[in-house]
Coordinates of C-alpha atoms and ligand atoms in Angstrom, one line a residue:
X1125 CA -4.3 17.0 19.5
X1126 CA -2.0 19.5 17.7
X1127 CA -4.0 22.5 16.6
X1128 CA -1.4 24.3 14.4
X1129 CA -1.2 22.6 11.0
X1130 CA 2.1 21.1 10.1
X1131 CA 3.6 21.2 6.6
X1132 CA 5.9 18.4 5.5
X1133 CA 7.9 17.5 2.5
X1134 CA 7.6 13.7 1.8
X1135 CA 10.0 11.6 -0.3
X1136 CA 9.3 8.1 -1.6
X1137 CA 11.9 5.9 -3.3
X1138 CA 11.4 2.4 -2.0
X1139 CA 10.3 0.7 -5.2
X1140 CA 10.0 1.9 -8.8
X1141 CA 8.3 5.3 -8.2
X1142 CA 10.4 8.4 -7.5
X1143 CA 8.1 10.7 -5.7
X1144 CA 8.0 13.9 -3.7
X1145 CA 5.0 15.8 -2.2
X1146 CA 4.1 18.6 0.2
X1147 CA 1.2 18.0 2.6
X1148 CA -0.3 20.3 5.2
X1149 CA -2.6 19.2 8.0
X1150 CA -3.6 18.4 11.5
X1151 CA -4.5 15.0 12.8
X1152 CA -6.8 13.1 12.3
X1153 CA -7.1 14.8 8.9
X1154 CA -8.1 15.2 6.2
X1155 CA -4.9 17.0 5.1
X1156 CA -4.3 19.3 2.2
X1157 CA -2.1 18.0 -0.6
X1158 CA -0.1 21.1 -1.9
X1159 CA 1.8 19.0 -4.4
X1160 CA 2.2 15.3 -5.3
X1161 CA 4.7 14.5 -7.9
X1162 CA 5.1 10.8 -8.9
X1163 CA 7.5 9.7 -11.6
X1164 CA 6.9 6.1 -12.5
X1165 CA 9.9 4.1 -13.8
X1166 CA 7.5 1.5 -15.3
X1167 CA 9.0 2.0 -18.8
X1168 CA 12.6 1.3 -17.6
X1169 CA 11.5 -2.0 -16.0
X1170 CA 8.9 -3.1 -18.5
X1171 CA 11.4 -5.1 -20.8
X1172 CA 12.3 -7.2 -17.7
X1173 CA 8.7 -7.9 -16.6
X1174 CA 9.5 -6.7 -13.1
X1175 CA 11.5 -4.2 -11.1
X1176 CA 15.3 -4.4 -11.5
X1177 CA 16.8 -3.0 -8.2
X1178 CA 20.0 -1.6 -9.8
X1179 CA 18.0 0.2 -12.5
X1180 CA 15.6 1.6 -9.9
X1181 CA 18.3 3.0 -7.6
X1182 CA 20.2 4.6 -10.4
X1183 CA 17.0 6.2 -11.8
X1184 CA 16.1 7.5 -8.3
X1185 CA 19.5 9.1 -8.0
X1186 CA 19.3 10.8 -11.3
X1187 CA 15.9 12.4 -11.0
X1188 CA 15.0 12.8 -7.3
X1189 CA 16.5 16.3 -6.9
X1190 CA 14.4 17.6 -9.8
X1191 CA 11.3 15.9 -8.4
X1192 CA 11.8 17.5 -5.0
X1193 CA 12.3 20.9 -6.6
X1194 CA 9.1 20.5 -8.6
X1195 CA 7.1 19.4 -5.5
X1196 CA 8.3 22.5 -3.5
X1197 CA 7.7 24.9 -6.4
X1198 CA 4.2 23.6 -7.2
X1199 CA 3.4 23.9 -3.5
X1200 CA 4.9 27.4 -3.6
X1201 CA 6.9 26.7 -0.5
X1202 CA 10.5 27.0 0.5
X1203 CA 12.5 24.6 2.7
X1204 CA 12.5 27.2 5.4
X1205 CA 8.7 27.2 5.6
X1206 CA 8.5 23.4 6.3
X1207 CA 7.9 21.8 9.7
X1208 CA 9.9 18.7 8.7
X1209 CA 11.1 16.4 6.1
X1210 CA 9.8 12.8 5.9
X1211 CA 11.2 10.0 3.8
X1212 CA 10.6 6.3 3.4
X1213 CA 13.2 4.5 5.5
X1214 CA 11.9 1.0 4.6
X1215 CA 10.8 -1.6 3.9
X1216 CA 11.8 -1.8 0.2
X1217 CA 14.6 -2.1 -2.2
X1218 CA 17.6 -1.0 -0.1
X1219 CA 19.4 1.0 -2.9
X1220 CA 16.4 3.1 -3.6
X1221 CA 15.6 3.6 0.1
X1222 CA 19.1 4.8 0.7
X1223 CA 18.9 7.4 -2.1
X1224 CA 15.7 8.9 -0.6
X1225 CA 16.7 8.8 3.0
X1226 CA 20.1 10.2 2.4
X1227 CA 18.7 13.1 0.4
X1228 CA 16.2 13.8 3.2
X1229 CA 19.0 13.8 5.7
X1230 CA 21.0 16.3 3.7
X1231 CA 17.9 18.6 3.4
X1232 CA 17.2 18.2 7.1
X1233 CA 20.7 19.0 8.0
X1234 CA 20.9 22.0 5.7
X1235 CA 17.6 23.5 6.8
X1236 CA 17.7 22.6 10.5
X1237 CA 14.3 20.9 10.1
X1238 CA 13.3 17.6 11.8
X1239 CA 13.8 14.4 9.8
X1240 CA 11.0 11.8 10.0
X1241 CA 12.1 8.3 8.9
X1242 CA 8.8 6.7 7.8
X1243 CA 7.7 3.1 7.5
X1244 CA 6.3 2.8 4.0
X1245 CA 3.6 0.5 5.2
X1246 CA 2.6 3.1 7.8
X1247 CA 2.3 5.6 4.9
X1248 CA -0.2 3.3 3.2
X1249 CA -2.0 2.5 6.5
X1250 CA -2.6 6.2 7.3
X1251 CA -3.6 7.4 3.8
X1252 CA -7.3 7.2 4.7
X1253 CA -6.7 9.8 7.4
X1254 CA -5.1 12.1 4.9
X1255 CA -8.0 11.7 2.5
X1256 CA -11.0 11.1 4.8
X1257 CA -9.9 12.1 8.3
X1258 CA -10.7 8.6 9.5
X1259 CA -10.6 8.3 13.3
X1260 CA -8.8 5.3 15.0
X1261 CA -9.5 2.4 15.3
X1262 CA -10.0 0.9 11.8
X1263 CA -9.3 -2.5 10.2
X1264 CA -6.7 -2.2 7.4
X1265 CA -6.5 -4.4 4.4
X1266 CA -3.1 -3.6 2.9
X1267 CA -2.8 -5.1 -0.5
X1268 CA 0.2 -4.2 -2.7
X1269 CA 3.0 -5.7 -4.8
X1270 CA 5.1 -6.6 -1.8
X1271 CA 2.5 -6.9 1.0
X1272 CA -0.8 -8.5 1.9
X1273 CA -1.9 -8.0 5.4
X1274 CA -4.9 -7.5 7.6
X1275 CA -4.1 -5.2 10.5
X1276 CA -6.1 -3.6 13.4
X1277 CA -5.0 0.0 13.7
X1278 CA -5.6 1.5 17.1
X1279 CA -3.3 4.4 16.8
X1280 CA -0.1 5.7 15.2
X1281 CA 1.9 3.2 17.1
X1282 CA -0.7 0.5 17.6
X1283 CA -0.8 -2.1 14.8
X1284 CA -2.2 -5.6 15.4
X1285 CA -1.5 -8.2 12.8
X1286 CA -4.5 -10.5 12.1
X1287 CA -3.2 -12.1 9.0
X1288 CA -0.5 -11.9 6.3
X1289 CA 0.4 -13.9 3.2
X1290 CA 2.2 -17.2 3.7
X1291 CA 3.5 -17.1 0.1
X1292 CA 2.9 -14.4 -2.5
X1293 CA 1.5 -10.9 -2.0
X1294 CA -1.7 -10.3 -3.9
X1295 CA -0.2 -7.7 -6.3
X1296 CA 2.6 -10.2 -7.0
X1297 CA -0.1 -12.7 -7.9
X1298 CA -1.7 -10.2 -10.3
X1299 CA 1.8 -9.4 -11.9
X1300 CA 2.6 -13.1 -12.3
X1301 CA -0.8 -13.8 -13.8
X1302 CA -0.3 -11.1 -16.3
X1303 CA 3.1 -12.6 -17.3
X1304 CA 1.6 -16.1 -17.6
X1305 CA -1.2 -14.7 -19.8
X1306 CA 1.1 -12.5 -21.9
X1307 CA -0.3 -9.2 -20.6
X1308 CA 1.9 -6.2 -20.1
X1309 CA 3.7 -5.1 -16.9
X1310 CA 2.5 -3.9 -14.4
X1311 CA 0.0 -6.7 -14.3
X1312 CA -2.7 -5.5 -12.0
X1313 CA -4.3 -2.8 -14.2
X1314 CA -3.8 -5.1 -17.3
X1315 CA -5.6 -8.1 -15.7
X1316 CA -8.4 -5.8 -14.4
X1317 CA -8.9 -4.4 -17.9
X1318 CA -8.9 -7.9 -19.5
X1319 CA -11.3 -9.2 -16.8
X1320 CA -13.9 -6.6 -17.7
X1321 CA -14.5 -8.4 -21.0
X1322 CA -14.3 -11.9 -19.5
X1323 CA -16.6 -14.5 -17.9
X1324 CA -15.5 -15.0 -14.3
X1325 CA -17.2 -18.4 -14.1
X1326 CA -15.4 -19.7 -17.2
X1327 CA -12.7 -21.5 -15.3
X1328 CA -12.9 -23.1 -11.9
X1329 CA -9.8 -21.9 -10.0
X1330 CA -8.9 -22.8 -6.4
X1331 CA -9.4 -20.5 -3.4
X1332 CA -6.6 -21.6 -1.0
X1333 CA -7.4 -21.5 2.7
X1334 CA -11.0 -20.4 2.0
X1335 CA -13.2 -20.9 5.1
X1336 CA -10.2 -22.0 7.2
X1337 CA -9.4 -20.0 10.3
X1338 CA -5.8 -20.3 11.4
X1339 CA -4.9 -20.8 15.0
X1340 CA -3.6 -17.9 17.2
X1341 CA -3.6 -14.3 16.3
X1342 CA -2.7 -14.6 12.6
X1343 CA -6.0 -16.4 12.0
X1344 CA -6.7 -14.5 8.7
X1345 CA -3.6 -15.6 6.8
X1346 CA -3.6 -15.5 2.9
X1347 CA -2.2 -17.9 0.4
X1348 CA -2.1 -17.3 -3.4
X1349 CA 0.5 -19.8 -4.6
X1350 CA -2.0 -22.6 -5.3
X1351 CA -4.1 -20.2 -7.4
X1352 CA -1.0 -19.1 -9.4
X1353 CA 0.0 -22.8 -10.0
X1354 CA -3.6 -23.6 -11.2
X1355 CA -3.5 -20.6 -13.5
X1356 CA -0.1 -21.6 -14.9
X1357 CA -1.5 -25.1 -15.7
X1358 CA -4.7 -23.7 -17.2
X1359 CA -2.6 -21.4 -19.4
X1360 CA -0.8 -24.4 -20.9
X1361 CA -4.1 -25.3 -22.6
X1362 CA -5.9 -23.0 -25.1
X1363 CA -7.5 -20.3 -22.9
X1364 CA -9.3 -17.0 -23.4
X1365 CA -7.1 -14.4 -21.7
X1366 CA -10.2 -12.4 -20.8
X1367 CA -12.0 -15.3 -19.2
X1368 CA -8.8 -16.4 -17.4
X1369 CA -8.3 -12.9 -16.1
X1370 CA -11.9 -12.6 -14.9
X1371 CA -11.8 -16.1 -13.3
X1372 CA -8.5 -15.2 -11.5
X1373 CA -9.8 -11.9 -10.3
X1374 CA -13.0 -13.5 -9.0
X1375 CA -10.9 -16.1 -7.0
X1376 CA -8.9 -13.2 -5.5
X1377 CA -12.0 -11.3 -4.5
X1378 CA -13.4 -14.5 -2.8
X1379 CA -10.2 -14.9 -0.9
X1380 CA -10.0 -11.3 0.2
X1381 CA -13.6 -11.3 1.3
X1382 CA -13.2 -14.5 3.2
X1383 CA -10.0 -13.5 5.0
X1384 CA -11.4 -10.0 5.7
X1385 CA -14.5 -11.4 7.2
X1386 CA -12.4 -13.5 9.7
X1387 CA -10.3 -10.4 10.5
X1388 CA -13.4 -8.3 11.2
X1389 CA -14.4 -10.7 14.0
X1390 CA -10.8 -10.5 15.4
X1391 CA -10.9 -6.7 15.1
X1392 CA -14.3 -6.5 16.9
X1393 CA -12.8 -8.5 19.8
X1394 CA -10.0 -5.9 20.1
X1395 CA -12.2 -2.9 19.4
X1396 CA -15.9 -3.6 20.2
X1397 CA -17.2 -0.4 18.6
X1398 CA -14.9 -0.6 15.6
X1399 CA -16.8 -0.6 12.3
X1400 CA -14.5 0.8 9.6
X1401 CA -12.5 -1.1 6.9
X1402 CA -9.8 0.9 5.2
X1403 CA -8.2 -0.4 1.9
X1404 CA -4.6 0.6 1.0
X1405 CA -1.9 -0.3 -1.4
X1406 CA -1.7 -0.6 -5.2
X1407 CA -4.3 -3.4 -5.5
X1408 CA -6.9 -1.3 -3.7
X1409 CA -7.0 0.7 -7.0
X1410 CA -8.9 -2.3 -8.5
X1411 CA -12.6 -1.4 -8.8
X1412 CA -13.9 -5.0 -8.8
X1413 CA -12.0 -5.7 -5.5
X1414 CA -13.4 -2.5 -4.1
X1415 CA -16.9 -3.4 -5.0
X1416 CA -16.5 -6.9 -3.5
X1417 CA -15.3 -5.5 -0.2
X1418 CA -18.0 -2.8 -0.2
X1419 CA -20.5 -5.7 -0.4
X1420 CA -18.9 -7.5 2.5
X1421 CA -19.0 -4.3 4.6
X1422 CA -22.7 -4.0 3.9
X1423 CA -23.2 -7.6 5.1
X1424 CA -21.0 -7.1 8.2
X1425 CA -22.1 -3.6 9.3
X1426 CA -18.8 -2.0 8.4
X1427 CA -18.1 1.1 6.3
X1428 CA -15.5 0.8 3.6
X1429 CA -13.0 3.6 2.9
X1430 CA -10.9 3.4 -0.2
X1431 CA -8.5 6.3 -1.1
X1432 CA -8.5 7.4 -4.7
X1433 CA -6.3 5.2 -7.0
X1434 CA -3.4 7.6 -7.2
X1435 CA -3.1 7.6 -3.4
X1436 CA -3.5 3.8 -3.3
X1437 CA -0.4 3.2 -5.4
X1438 CA 3.0 4.4 -4.2
X1439 CA 3.3 8.2 -3.7
X1440 CA 5.0 10.7 -1.4
X1441 CA 1.9 12.4 -0.1
X1442 CA 1.3 9.4 2.2
X1443 CA 4.9 9.6 3.4
X1444 CA 4.5 13.4 4.2
X1445 CA 1.2 12.7 6.0
X1446 CA 2.8 9.9 8.1
X1447 CA 5.4 12.6 9.0
X1448 CA 2.6 14.9 10.1
X1449 CA 1.1 12.1 12.2
X1450 CA 4.5 11.3 13.8
X1451 CA 5.4 14.9 14.7
X1452 CA 1.8 15.6 15.9
X1453 CA 2.0 12.6 18.3
X1454 CA 4.8 14.5 20.1
X1455 CA 7.8 13.1 18.4
X1456 CA 10.8 15.3 17.7
X1457 CA 11.8 13.4 14.6
X1458 CA 14.5 10.9 14.1
X1459 CA 18.3 11.1 14.5
X1460 CA 20.3 11.8 11.3
X1461 CA 22.0 8.5 12.0
X1462 CA 18.8 6.5 11.4
X1463 CA 19.5 3.5 9.1
X1464 CA 17.5 2.4 6.0
X1465 CA 15.8 -1.0 6.4
X1466 CA 15.1 -3.5 3.7
X1467 CA 12.7 -5.3 6.1
X1468 CA 10.5 -3.4 8.6
X1469 CA 7.2 -5.1 9.6
X1470 CA 4.5 -2.8 11.0
X1471 CA 5.0 -3.2 14.7
X1472 CA 2.7 -5.8 16.2
X1473 CA 1.9 -4.2 19.5
X1474 CA -1.0 -6.4 20.5
X1475 CA -0.7 -7.9 24.0
Ligands
KG4_2734 O1 1.5 -0.1 -3.4 P1 2.1 -0.3 -4.8 O2 2.1 0.8 -5.8 O3 3.6 -0.7 -4.6 C1 4.1 -1.6 -3.6 O4 4.4 -1.0 -2.5 O5 4.1 -2.8 -3.8 O6 1.5 -1.6 -5.4 C2 1.8 -2.1 -6.7 C3 1.1 -3.4 -7.0 C4 1.5 -4.1 -8.2 O7 1.6 -5.5 -8.0 C5 0.3 -3.8 -9.2 O8 0.2 -4.8 -10.2 C6 -0.8 -3.7 -8.3 O9 -0.3 -3.1 -7.1 N1 -1.9 -3.0 -8.9 C7 -3.1 -3.6 -9.1 C8 -3.9 -2.6 -9.8 N2 -3.2 -1.4 -9.8 C9 -2.0 -1.7 -9.3 N3 -3.6 -4.8 -8.9 C10 -4.9 -5.1 -9.3 N4 -5.7 -4.2 -9.9 C11 -5.2 -2.9 -10.2 N5 -6.0 -2.0 -10.8
ZN2735 ZN1 3.6 0.5 -1.5

């Protein structure tokens, strides 16, 4: 593959993090993170218990230029020294995506550098190559606020969907659970912290779809809405927040382990020598979930790879790295006319 390292600026604005980063590397990685600036808008959205799209896009617009300047100056690099500019082009909140992508287009036009319009999910998917230099293929468990998927990754443009959620994403389930239990936003870290002091067997919560294999290729689908409803009913009685958090988290771990075990069999059918499980997305920052999946990997003869928490949650280093991958695969970048996309599933290229 490409031998000369590529250096890219990455820009991420698809949700409530305004982020810019400079990454240098060659595929399959690991790459070098020269800077990684993440400004979280959590405080601006906290009073509403969730992300407000209008507040997010306005905040991105106000601070993105300064964040990019910081990323370049911390990396001690000028625009002229870059090999390209990568920005999230979707999926995500369209106003925010437009701010980041338009800024990247202006920088690409002004500097004459290639623009790479990155799929945010691909950024999460390839993070373990940035951090660990993981070779293809690998099984990806992508668990974030907006997504919950099991995907066989055979290459930069080879994503095979084995399962996705039929209702809520797992991060969303954490956020809603926190709200029901009166814990602060964002819910994931708050529920994890409360669960540490709770008894996971205190309440018997449902594990939807457990043990059930769906038909067809999406045999490892997830469902979390039944769990959420049961928790809401439980919370109407007098409950211990710690015990409810621990019981909820234990149910989530059981569901993730069960679905991942099914996807492992599907992955092995596609890639007989495949034996790596990569976790990605904000929920992968959860240590109990990481431990549960590590145990599953030991049982199934897989190796688990989990990027460090700050590269699991939204960041621009993963977007810059996806740009390195795309340009290294021989692409010349994207046209400046490329459009932002609110919805953009990872391509399902399985035959
Ligand atoms: O990947 P991410 O930063 O943004 C999206 O693309 O969605 O993921 C954010 C999600 C939120 O739902 C948040 O509650 C969840 O990840 N999360 C966690 C933890 N840290 C973040 N969920 C469980 N445990 C955590 N420690
Ligand atoms: Zn994300």
